[in-house]
């Protein structure tokens, strides 16, 4: 596969992943406000699917890119940082998804407060990944 | 293709442009999903709640994201001395951003009018039009992502 095709698929996957985060944030804000809880929780199943698909695709195409481009190496500091942040994000996303699914089965009556905190942490993690990808600290 | 690292001074506008674009795509997708669910449900109260939620998301999330993406795009172009470029990938980006911006503005106006008018009457026709626009915008944004990453010609 060509460099441009890999880059497009990597970036598109990142957009899918961020879309899932956007849905988690929308649910969190709605649940916190208490006005559209049931409405927002309807987004949870799709957000979970987008998170899983986007998250998996972004790391697969990202590693493929690092192997494909001779100037990049999987041992570059910024690539290792991205992988570590991705692992942290995956853990957070999985827990958030499970928390919202529980709330949805409870008709939104019992949302674990930690889920809201985890959503904020996930946003910060994704922002950190984006900064790392744009600035590529330490890249030659 | 020769890879080139951006000078540090280009990074901030590019970061803001990409962050704005990601927030734009995420929020317009939330809107499209919410509106489609509102369209499909037989529960009129749920449909009304869904269209209000979508209309507010358009106004308070999608519009600011669009503005961030568009303003940062101009900043990035001026930093990279590409303001007068005829490159087709920039042309595609401008076309999607500007025509999409017009469609987005129309969607925001009609979705919010539709949400006010519905009053538990289910999904309004105006919101159905906004649904179609939001789905069209998602397709346009995928084309823009392709153009920005592959930079044809």
PDB file of C-alpha atoms in Angstrom:
ATOM      1  CA  UNK A   1       0.000   0.000   0.000  1.00  0.00           C
ATOM      2  CA  UNK A   2       1.298   3.498  -0.838  1.00  0.00           C
ATOM      3  CA  UNK A   3       2.372   6.062   1.762  1.00  0.00           C
ATOM      4  CA  UNK A   4      -0.536   8.386   0.902  1.00  0.00           C
ATOM      5  CA  UNK A   5      -3.111   5.581   1.164  1.00  0.00           C
ATOM      6  CA  UNK A   6      -1.715   4.516   4.549  1.00  0.00           C
ATOM      7  CA  UNK A   7      -1.671   8.125   5.769  1.00  0.00           C
ATOM      8  CA  UNK A   8      -5.276   8.672   4.627  1.00  0.00           C
ATOM      9  CA  UNK A   9      -6.468   5.497   6.388  1.00  0.00           C
ATOM     10  CA  UNK A  10      -4.490   6.376   9.545  1.00  0.00           C
ATOM     11  CA  UNK A  11      -5.920   9.909   9.684  1.00  0.00           C
ATOM     12  CA  UNK A  12      -9.453   8.737   8.798  1.00  0.00           C
ATOM     13  CA  UNK A  13      -9.243   6.181  11.632  1.00  0.00           C
ATOM     14  CA  UNK A  14      -8.126   8.962  13.987  1.00  0.00           C
ATOM     15  CA  UNK A  15     -11.193  10.994  12.963  1.00  0.00           C
ATOM     16  CA  UNK A  16     -13.426   7.966  13.673  1.00  0.00           C
ATOM     17  CA  UNK A  17     -11.778   7.549  17.088  1.00  0.00           C
ATOM     18  CA  UNK A  18     -12.251  11.242  17.917  1.00  0.00           C
ATOM     19  CA  UNK A  19     -15.879  11.017  16.746  1.00  0.00           C
ATOM     20  CA  UNK A  20     -16.411   8.282  19.352  1.00  0.00           C
ATOM     21  CA  UNK A  21     -14.820  10.545  21.981  1.00  0.00           C
ATOM     22  CA  UNK A  22     -17.162  13.343  20.848  1.00  0.00           C
ATOM     23  CA  UNK A  23     -20.116  11.025  21.418  1.00  0.00           C
ATOM     24  CA  UNK A  24     -18.828  10.077  24.884  1.00  0.00           C
ATOM     25  CA  UNK A  25     -18.495  13.802  25.698  1.00  0.00           C
ATOM     26  CA  UNK A  26     -22.019  14.523  24.396  1.00  0.00           C
ATOM     27  CA  UNK A  27     -23.392  11.751  26.607  1.00  0.00           C
ATOM     28  CA  UNK A  28     -21.386  13.011  29.599  1.00  0.00           C
ATOM     29  CA  UNK A  29     -22.620  16.598  29.187  1.00  0.00           C
ATOM     30  CA  UNK A  30     -26.228  15.478  28.719  1.00  0.00           C
ATOM     31  CA  UNK A  31     -26.126  13.169  31.741  1.00  0.00           C
ATOM     32  CA  UNK A  32     -24.483  15.892  33.862  1.00  0.00           C
ATOM     33  CA  UNK A  33     -27.150  18.400  32.790  1.00  0.00           C
ATOM     34  CA  UNK A  34     -29.860  15.827  33.466  1.00  0.00           C
ATOM     35  CA  UNK A  35     -32.158  17.106  30.682  1.00  0.00           C
ATOM     36  CA  UNK A  36     -31.447  14.783  27.769  1.00  0.00           C
ATOM     37  CA  UNK A  37     -30.066  11.743  29.602  1.00  0.00           C
ATOM     38  CA  UNK A  38     -32.147   9.050  27.894  1.00  0.00           C
ATOM     39  CA  UNK A  39     -31.685  10.761  24.520  1.00  0.00           C
ATOM     40  CA  UNK A  40     -27.927  10.947  24.863  1.00  0.00           C
ATOM     41  CA  UNK A  41     -27.545   7.406  26.130  1.00  0.00           C
ATOM     42  CA  UNK A  42     -28.976   6.257  22.786  1.00  0.00           C
ATOM     43  CA  UNK A  43     -25.574   7.249  21.323  1.00  0.00           C
ATOM     44  CA  UNK A  44     -23.699   4.746  23.501  1.00  0.00           C
ATOM     45  CA  UNK A  45     -23.843   1.611  21.276  1.00  0.00           C
ATOM     46  CA  UNK A  46     -22.592   3.459  18.173  1.00  0.00           C
ATOM     47  CA  UNK A  47     -19.924   5.294  20.182  1.00  0.00           C
ATOM     48  CA  UNK A  48     -18.649   1.944  21.473  1.00  0.00           C
ATOM     49  CA  UNK A  49     -18.433   0.523  17.936  1.00  0.00           C
ATOM     50  CA  UNK A  50     -16.706   3.646  16.540  1.00  0.00           C
ATOM     51  CA  UNK A  51     -14.253   3.628  19.453  1.00  0.00           C
ATOM     52  CA  UNK A  52     -13.350  -0.020  18.879  1.00  0.00           C
ATOM     53  CA  UNK A  53     -13.065   0.221  15.066  1.00  0.00           C
ATOM     54  CA  UNK A  54     -11.316   3.628  14.987  1.00  0.00           C
ATOM     55  CA  UNK A  55      -9.003   2.768  17.866  1.00  0.00           C
ATOM     56  CA  UNK A  56      -7.889  -0.525  16.340  1.00  0.00           C
ATOM     57  CA  UNK A  57      -7.495   0.889  12.820  1.00  0.00           C
ATOM     58  CA  UNK A  58      -5.511   3.935  13.975  1.00  0.00           C
ATOM     59  CA  UNK A  59      -2.857   1.812  15.715  1.00  0.00           C
ATOM     60  CA  UNK A  60      -2.675  -0.754  12.881  1.00  0.00           C
ATOM     61  CA  UNK A  61      -2.219   1.890  10.159  1.00  0.00           C
ATOM     62  CA  UNK A  62       0.025   3.972  12.434  1.00  0.00           C
ATOM     63  CA  UNK A  63       2.445   1.073  13.018  1.00  0.00           C
ATOM     64  CA  UNK A  64       2.232   0.147   9.331  1.00  0.00           C
ATOM     65  CA  UNK A  65       3.212   3.736   8.457  1.00  0.00           C
ATOM     66  CA  UNK A  66       6.130   3.688  10.919  1.00  0.00           C
ATOM     67  CA  UNK A  67       7.405   0.481   9.303  1.00  0.00           C
ATOM     68  CA  UNK A  68       6.754   1.755   5.752  1.00  0.00           C
ATOM     69  CA  UNK A  69       8.565   5.097   6.079  1.00  0.00           C
ATOM     70  CA  UNK A  70      12.328   4.690   6.325  1.00  0.00           C
ATOM     71  CA  UNK A  71      12.766   7.919   8.318  1.00  0.00           C
ATOM     72  CA  UNK A  72      10.478   6.645  11.070  1.00  0.00           C
ATOM     73  CA  UNK A  73      11.243   3.885  13.544  1.00  0.00           C
ATOM     74  CA  UNK A  74       9.002   2.210  16.117  1.00  0.00           C
ATOM     75  CA  UNK A  75      11.652   3.114  18.699  1.00  0.00           C
ATOM     76  CA  UNK A  76      11.382   6.882  18.016  1.00  0.00           C
ATOM     77  CA  UNK A  77      10.410   8.685  21.213  1.00  0.00           C
ATOM     78  CA  UNK A  78       7.320  10.367  19.727  1.00  0.00           C
ATOM     79  CA  UNK A  79       6.055   7.060  18.308  1.00  0.00           C
ATOM     80  CA  UNK A  80       6.590   5.251  21.624  1.00  0.00           C
ATOM     81  CA  UNK A  81       4.797   8.132  23.391  1.00  0.00           C
ATOM     82  CA  UNK A  82       1.874   7.828  20.942  1.00  0.00           C
ATOM     83  CA  UNK A  83       1.625   4.064  21.514  1.00  0.00           C
ATOM     84  CA  UNK A  84       1.715   4.499  25.316  1.00  0.00           C
ATOM     85  CA  UNK A  85      -0.975   7.210  25.113  1.00  0.00           C
ATOM     86  CA  UNK A  86      -3.023   4.983  22.803  1.00  0.00           C
ATOM     87  CA  UNK A  87      -2.848   2.125  25.358  1.00  0.00           C
ATOM     88  CA  UNK A  88      -3.960   4.531  28.123  1.00  0.00           C
ATOM     89  CA  UNK A  89      -6.770   5.843  25.886  1.00  0.00           C
ATOM     90  CA  UNK A  90      -7.904   2.321  25.026  1.00  0.00           C
ATOM     91  CA  UNK A  91      -8.185   1.428  28.696  1.00  0.00           C
ATOM     92  CA  UNK A  92     -10.123   4.607  29.456  1.00  0.00           C
ATOM     93  CA  UNK A  93     -12.427   4.170  26.422  1.00  0.00           C
ATOM     94  CA  UNK A  94     -13.228   0.588  27.371  1.00  0.00           C
ATOM     95  CA  UNK A  95     -14.154   1.565  30.932  1.00  0.00           C
ATOM     96  CA  UNK A  96     -16.213   4.571  29.765  1.00  0.00           C
ATOM     97  CA  UNK A  97     -18.089   2.454  27.243  1.00  0.00           C
ATOM     98  CA  UNK A  98     -18.873  -0.151  29.909  1.00  0.00           C
ATOM     99  CA  UNK A  99     -19.976   2.574  32.363  1.00  0.00           C
ATOM    100  CA  UNK A 100     -22.397   4.123  29.860  1.00  0.00           C
ATOM    101  CA  UNK A 101     -23.731   0.721  28.832  1.00  0.00           C
ATOM    102  CA  UNK A 102     -24.522  -0.003  32.498  1.00  0.00           C
ATOM    103  CA  UNK A 103     -26.232   3.400  32.827  1.00  0.00           C
ATOM    104  CA  UNK A 104     -28.229   2.716  29.648  1.00  0.00           C
ATOM    105  CA  UNK A 105     -29.477  -0.632  30.919  1.00  0.00           C
ATOM    106  CA  UNK A 106     -30.463   1.212  34.126  1.00  0.00           C
ATOM    107  CA  UNK A 107     -32.335   3.833  32.023  1.00  0.00           C
ATOM    108  CA  UNK A 108     -29.739   6.446  33.003  1.00  0.00           C
ATOM    109  CA  UNK A 109     -30.572   6.348  36.661  1.00  0.00           C
ATOM    110  CA  UNK A 110     -27.231   5.124  37.943  1.00  0.00           C
ATOM    111  CA  UNK A 111     -24.219   6.583  36.161  1.00  0.00           C
ATOM    112  CA  UNK A 112     -20.946   5.908  37.920  1.00  0.00           C
ATOM    113  CA  UNK A 113     -19.477   9.395  38.711  1.00  0.00           C
ATOM    114  CA  UNK A 114     -16.054   8.021  37.807  1.00  0.00           C
ATOM    115  CA  UNK A 115     -17.258   7.636  34.205  1.00  0.00           C
ATOM    116  CA  UNK A 116     -17.528  11.428  33.856  1.00  0.00           C
ATOM    117  CA  UNK A 117     -13.983  11.857  35.200  1.00  0.00           C
ATOM    118  CA  UNK A 118     -12.718   9.127  32.870  1.00  0.00           C
ATOM    119  CA  UNK A 119     -14.331  10.923  29.917  1.00  0.00           C
ATOM    120  CA  UNK A 120     -12.400  14.094  30.767  1.00  0.00           C
ATOM    121  CA  UNK A 121      -9.183  12.060  31.075  1.00  0.00           C
ATOM    122  CA  UNK A 122      -9.883  10.466  27.683  1.00  0.00           C
ATOM    123  CA  UNK A 123     -10.275  13.901  26.066  1.00  0.00           C
ATOM    124  CA  UNK A 124      -6.932  14.988  27.560  1.00  0.00           C
ATOM    125  CA  UNK A 125      -5.277  11.766  26.342  1.00  0.00           C
ATOM    126  CA  UNK A 126      -6.578  12.242  22.799  1.00  0.00           C
ATOM    127  CA  UNK A 127      -5.420  15.887  22.801  1.00  0.00           C
ATOM    128  CA  UNK A 128      -1.973  14.708  23.967  1.00  0.00           C
ATOM    129  CA  UNK A 129      -1.853  12.152  21.118  1.00  0.00           C
ATOM    130  CA  UNK A 130      -2.802  14.865  18.611  1.00  0.00           C
ATOM    131  CA  UNK A 131      -0.091  17.232  19.921  1.00  0.00           C
ATOM    132  CA  UNK A 132       2.437  14.382  19.734  1.00  0.00           C
ATOM    133  CA  UNK A 133       1.424  13.555  16.141  1.00  0.00           C
ATOM    134  CA  UNK A 134       1.629  17.170  14.955  1.00  0.00           C
ATOM    135  CA  UNK A 135       4.802  18.267  16.779  1.00  0.00           C
ATOM    136  CA  UNK A 136       6.621  14.877  16.520  1.00  0.00           C
ATOM    137  CA  UNK A 137       9.026  15.804  19.350  1.00  0.00           C
ATOM    138  CA  UNK A 138      12.522  14.460  18.753  1.00  0.00           C
ATOM    139  CA  UNK A 139      11.869  13.445  15.131  1.00  0.00           C
ATOM    140  CA  UNK A 140      14.900  13.848  12.882  1.00  0.00           C
TER     141      UNK A 140
ATOM    142  CA  UNK B   1       7.423  11.029  -1.875  1.00  0.00           C
ATOM    143  CA  UNK B   2       9.951  12.979   0.159  1.00  0.00           C
ATOM    144  CA  UNK B   3       8.919  13.414   3.773  1.00  0.00           C
ATOM    145  CA  UNK B   4       9.464  16.834   5.262  1.00  0.00           C
ATOM    146  CA  UNK B   5       9.130  17.870   8.880  1.00  0.00           C
ATOM    147  CA  UNK B   6       7.245  21.125   9.343  1.00  0.00           C
ATOM    148  CA  UNK B   7       9.105  24.101  10.788  1.00  0.00           C
ATOM    149  CA  UNK B   8       8.058  24.605  14.431  1.00  0.00           C
ATOM    150  CA  UNK B   9       6.252  27.865  13.611  1.00  0.00           C
ATOM    151  CA  UNK B  10       3.755  25.946  11.406  1.00  0.00           C
ATOM    152  CA  UNK B  11       2.781  23.439  14.093  1.00  0.00           C
ATOM    153  CA  UNK B  12       0.365  25.489  16.199  1.00  0.00           C
ATOM    154  CA  UNK B  13      -1.914  26.583  13.312  1.00  0.00           C
ATOM    155  CA  UNK B  14      -1.866  23.030  11.902  1.00  0.00           C
ATOM    156  CA  UNK B  15      -2.684  21.613  15.361  1.00  0.00           C
ATOM    157  CA  UNK B  16      -5.626  24.002  15.776  1.00  0.00           C
ATOM    158  CA  UNK B  17      -6.816  23.311  12.207  1.00  0.00           C
ATOM    159  CA  UNK B  18      -6.756  19.530  12.707  1.00  0.00           C
ATOM    160  CA  UNK B  19      -8.283  19.765  16.207  1.00  0.00           C
ATOM    161  CA  UNK B  20     -11.080  21.975  14.848  1.00  0.00           C
ATOM    162  CA  UNK B  21     -11.655  19.589  11.928  1.00  0.00           C
ATOM    163  CA  UNK B  22     -11.824  16.591  14.275  1.00  0.00           C
ATOM    164  CA  UNK B  23     -14.273  18.355  16.603  1.00  0.00           C
ATOM    165  CA  UNK B  24     -16.301  19.412  13.532  1.00  0.00           C
ATOM    166  CA  UNK B  25     -16.553  15.863  12.167  1.00  0.00           C
ATOM    167  CA  UNK B  26     -17.292  14.440  15.627  1.00  0.00           C
ATOM    168  CA  UNK B  27     -20.044  16.961  16.374  1.00  0.00           C
ATOM    169  CA  UNK B  28     -21.707  16.769  12.934  1.00  0.00           C
ATOM    170  CA  UNK B  29     -21.716  12.963  13.263  1.00  0.00           C
ATOM    171  CA  UNK B  30     -23.368  13.258  16.693  1.00  0.00           C
ATOM    172  CA  UNK B  31     -25.976  15.532  15.090  1.00  0.00           C
ATOM    173  CA  UNK B  32     -26.586  13.159  12.159  1.00  0.00           C
ATOM    174  CA  UNK B  33     -26.959  10.113  14.438  1.00  0.00           C
ATOM    175  CA  UNK B  34     -29.290  11.944  16.825  1.00  0.00           C
ATOM    176  CA  UNK B  35     -31.454  13.283  13.972  1.00  0.00           C
ATOM    177  CA  UNK B  36     -31.622   9.885  12.240  1.00  0.00           C
ATOM    178  CA  UNK B  37     -32.685   8.281  15.535  1.00  0.00           C
ATOM    179  CA  UNK B  38     -35.296  11.014  15.972  1.00  0.00           C
ATOM    180  CA  UNK B  39     -36.551  10.404  12.427  1.00  0.00           C
ATOM    181  CA  UNK B  40     -36.817   6.632  12.947  1.00  0.00           C
ATOM    182  CA  UNK B  41     -38.471   6.542  16.376  1.00  0.00           C
ATOM    183  CA  UNK B  42     -42.243   6.230  16.689  1.00  0.00           C
ATOM    184  CA  UNK B  43     -42.151   7.973  20.099  1.00  0.00           C
ATOM    185  CA  UNK B  44     -42.956  11.666  19.336  1.00  0.00           C
ATOM    186  CA  UNK B  45     -41.686  12.927  22.708  1.00  0.00           C
ATOM    187  CA  UNK B  46     -38.360  11.155  22.146  1.00  0.00           C
ATOM    188  CA  UNK B  47     -38.195  12.552  18.590  1.00  0.00           C
ATOM    189  CA  UNK B  48     -38.716  16.085  19.925  1.00  0.00           C
ATOM    190  CA  UNK B  49     -36.011  15.618  22.573  1.00  0.00           C
ATOM    191  CA  UNK B  50     -33.601  14.201  19.990  1.00  0.00           C
ATOM    192  CA  UNK B  51     -34.084  17.089  17.559  1.00  0.00           C
ATOM    193  CA  UNK B  52     -33.589  19.662  20.335  1.00  0.00           C
ATOM    194  CA  UNK B  53     -30.410  17.875  21.414  1.00  0.00           C
ATOM    195  CA  UNK B  54     -29.164  17.826  17.797  1.00  0.00           C
ATOM    196  CA  UNK B  55     -30.070  21.466  17.143  1.00  0.00           C
ATOM    197  CA  UNK B  56     -28.192  22.599  20.268  1.00  0.00           C
ATOM    198  CA  UNK B  57     -25.200  20.463  19.354  1.00  0.00           C
ATOM    199  CA  UNK B  58     -25.110  22.154  15.925  1.00  0.00           C
ATOM    200  CA  UNK B  59     -25.166  25.592  17.518  1.00  0.00           C
ATOM    201  CA  UNK B  60     -22.847  25.077  20.492  1.00  0.00           C
ATOM    202  CA  UNK B  61     -20.396  22.436  19.208  1.00  0.00           C
ATOM    203  CA  UNK B  62     -20.412  22.241  15.409  1.00  0.00           C
ATOM    204  CA  UNK B  63     -20.361  25.993  14.688  1.00  0.00           C
ATOM    205  CA  UNK B  64     -17.430  26.805  17.058  1.00  0.00           C
ATOM    206  CA  UNK B  65     -15.522  23.782  15.695  1.00  0.00           C
ATOM    207  CA  UNK B  66     -16.081  24.978  12.133  1.00  0.00           C
ATOM    208  CA  UNK B  67     -14.849  28.480  13.001  1.00  0.00           C
ATOM    209  CA  UNK B  68     -11.713  27.074  14.679  1.00  0.00           C
ATOM    210  CA  UNK B  69     -10.991  24.814  11.686  1.00  0.00           C
ATOM    211  CA  UNK B  70     -11.548  27.577   9.110  1.00  0.00           C
ATOM    212  CA  UNK B  71      -9.635  30.370  10.899  1.00  0.00           C
ATOM    213  CA  UNK B  72      -6.708  28.048  11.706  1.00  0.00           C
ATOM    214  CA  UNK B  73      -6.681  26.938   8.035  1.00  0.00           C
ATOM    215  CA  UNK B  74      -6.107  30.539   6.926  1.00  0.00           C
ATOM    216  CA  UNK B  75      -3.404  30.950   9.580  1.00  0.00           C
ATOM    217  CA  UNK B  76      -1.661  27.740   8.451  1.00  0.00           C
ATOM    218  CA  UNK B  77      -1.816  28.775   4.790  1.00  0.00           C
ATOM    219  CA  UNK B  78      -0.309  32.183   5.514  1.00  0.00           C
ATOM    220  CA  UNK B  79       2.486  30.608   7.608  1.00  0.00           C
ATOM    221  CA  UNK B  80       3.251  28.151   4.797  1.00  0.00           C
ATOM    222  CA  UNK B  81       3.062  30.907   2.127  1.00  0.00           C
ATOM    223  CA  UNK B  82       0.301  28.991   0.347  1.00  0.00           C
ATOM    224  CA  UNK B  83      -2.380  31.709   0.439  1.00  0.00           C
ATOM    225  CA  UNK B  84      -2.178  32.189  -3.345  1.00  0.00           C
ATOM    226  CA  UNK B  85      -1.506  28.555  -4.205  1.00  0.00           C
ATOM    227  CA  UNK B  86      -3.413  26.840  -7.030  1.00  0.00           C
ATOM    228  CA  UNK B  87      -2.774  23.351  -5.639  1.00  0.00           C
ATOM    229  CA  UNK B  88      -5.850  21.190  -6.136  1.00  0.00           C
ATOM    230  CA  UNK B  89      -5.816  19.825  -2.561  1.00  0.00           C
ATOM    231  CA  UNK B  90      -6.109  23.381  -1.244  1.00  0.00           C
ATOM    232  CA  UNK B  91      -8.894  24.068  -3.751  1.00  0.00           C
ATOM    233  CA  UNK B  92     -10.793  20.982  -2.597  1.00  0.00           C
ATOM    234  CA  UNK B  93     -10.315  22.051   1.028  1.00  0.00           C
ATOM    235  CA  UNK B  94     -11.632  25.555   0.331  1.00  0.00           C
ATOM    236  CA  UNK B  95     -14.590  24.195  -1.673  1.00  0.00           C
ATOM    237  CA  UNK B  96     -15.629  21.764   1.060  1.00  0.00           C
ATOM    238  CA  UNK B  97     -15.031  24.277   3.852  1.00  0.00           C
ATOM    239  CA  UNK B  98     -16.810  27.227   2.250  1.00  0.00           C
ATOM    240  CA  UNK B  99     -19.711  25.447   0.524  1.00  0.00           C
ATOM    241  CA  UNK B 100     -19.953  23.196   3.587  1.00  0.00           C
ATOM    242  CA  UNK B 101     -19.960  26.276   5.818  1.00  0.00           C
ATOM    243  CA  UNK B 102     -22.953  27.652   3.918  1.00  0.00           C
ATOM    244  CA  UNK B 103     -24.786  24.316   4.225  1.00  0.00           C
ATOM    245  CA  UNK B 104     -23.872  24.164   7.913  1.00  0.00           C
ATOM    246  CA  UNK B 105     -25.298  27.637   8.498  1.00  0.00           C
ATOM    247  CA  UNK B 106     -28.541  26.625   6.757  1.00  0.00           C
ATOM    248  CA  UNK B 107     -28.688  23.404   8.838  1.00  0.00           C
ATOM    249  CA  UNK B 108     -28.174  25.332  12.106  1.00  0.00           C
ATOM    250  CA  UNK B 109     -30.947  27.816  11.287  1.00  0.00           C
ATOM    251  CA  UNK B 110     -33.540  25.321  10.064  1.00  0.00           C
ATOM    252  CA  UNK B 111     -32.779  22.712  12.759  1.00  0.00           C
ATOM    253  CA  UNK B 112     -33.241  25.281  15.529  1.00  0.00           C
ATOM    254  CA  UNK B 113     -36.441  26.640  13.954  1.00  0.00           C
ATOM    255  CA  UNK B 114     -37.646  23.041  13.514  1.00  0.00           C
ATOM    256  CA  UNK B 115     -36.861  22.192  17.140  1.00  0.00           C
ATOM    257  CA  UNK B 116     -38.809  25.257  18.373  1.00  0.00           C
ATOM    258  CA  UNK B 117     -41.805  24.525  16.161  1.00  0.00           C
ATOM    259  CA  UNK B 118     -42.143  20.814  16.900  1.00  0.00           C
ATOM    260  CA  UNK B 119     -43.406  21.044  20.537  1.00  0.00           C
ATOM    261  CA  UNK B 120     -43.898  17.293  21.031  1.00  0.00           C
ATOM    262  CA  UNK B 121     -45.191  16.923  17.502  1.00  0.00           C
ATOM    263  CA  UNK B 122     -42.351  14.622  16.486  1.00  0.00           C
ATOM    264  CA  UNK B 123     -39.687  15.250  13.897  1.00  0.00           C
ATOM    265  CA  UNK B 124     -40.326  18.415  11.855  1.00  0.00           C
ATOM    266  CA  UNK B 125     -39.764  18.620   8.099  1.00  0.00           C
ATOM    267  CA  UNK B 126     -37.132  21.311   8.661  1.00  0.00           C
ATOM    268  CA  UNK B 127     -35.146  18.963  10.904  1.00  0.00           C
ATOM    269  CA  UNK B 128     -35.416  16.221   8.273  1.00  0.00           C
ATOM    270  CA  UNK B 129     -33.796  18.601   5.772  1.00  0.00           C
ATOM    271  CA  UNK B 130     -31.098  19.374   8.370  1.00  0.00           C
ATOM    272  CA  UNK B 131     -30.559  15.607   8.746  1.00  0.00           C
ATOM    273  CA  UNK B 132     -29.932  15.266   5.007  1.00  0.00           C
ATOM    274  CA  UNK B 133     -27.537  18.238   5.094  1.00  0.00           C
ATOM    275  CA  UNK B 134     -25.584  16.789   8.026  1.00  0.00           C
ATOM    276  CA  UNK B 135     -25.173  13.449   6.224  1.00  0.00           C
ATOM    277  CA  UNK B 136     -24.036  15.295   3.079  1.00  0.00           C
ATOM    278  CA  UNK B 137     -21.513  17.268   5.141  1.00  0.00           C
ATOM    279  CA  UNK B 138     -20.019  14.046   6.560  1.00  0.00           C
ATOM    280  CA  UNK B 139     -19.408  12.801   3.002  1.00  0.00           C
ATOM    281  CA  UNK B 140     -17.846  16.160   2.072  1.00  0.00           C
ATOM    282  CA  UNK B 141     -15.574  16.096   5.111  1.00  0.00           C
ATOM    283  CA  UNK B 142     -14.330  12.583   4.247  1.00  0.00           C
ATOM    284  CA  UNK B 143     -13.424  13.923   0.781  1.00  0.00           C
ATOM    285  CA  UNK B 144     -11.614  16.849   2.448  1.00  0.00           C
ATOM    286  CA  UNK B 145      -9.678  14.474   4.748  1.00  0.00           C
ATOM    287  CA  UNK B 146      -8.648  12.493   1.648  1.00  0.00           C
ATOM    288  CA  UNK B 147      -7.508  15.681  -0.114  1.00  0.00           C
ATOM    289  CA  UNK B 148      -5.620  17.016   2.926  1.00  0.00           C
ATOM    290  CA  UNK B 149      -3.740  13.743   3.530  1.00  0.00           C
ATOM    291  CA  UNK B 150      -3.017  12.563  -0.037  1.00  0.00           C
ATOM    292  CA  UNK B 151      -2.536  16.086  -1.474  1.00  0.00           C
ATOM    293  CA  UNK B 152      -3.388  15.168  -5.104  1.00  0.00           C
ATOM    294  CA  UNK B 153      -1.249  17.051  -7.686  1.00  0.00           C
TER     295      UNK B 153
END
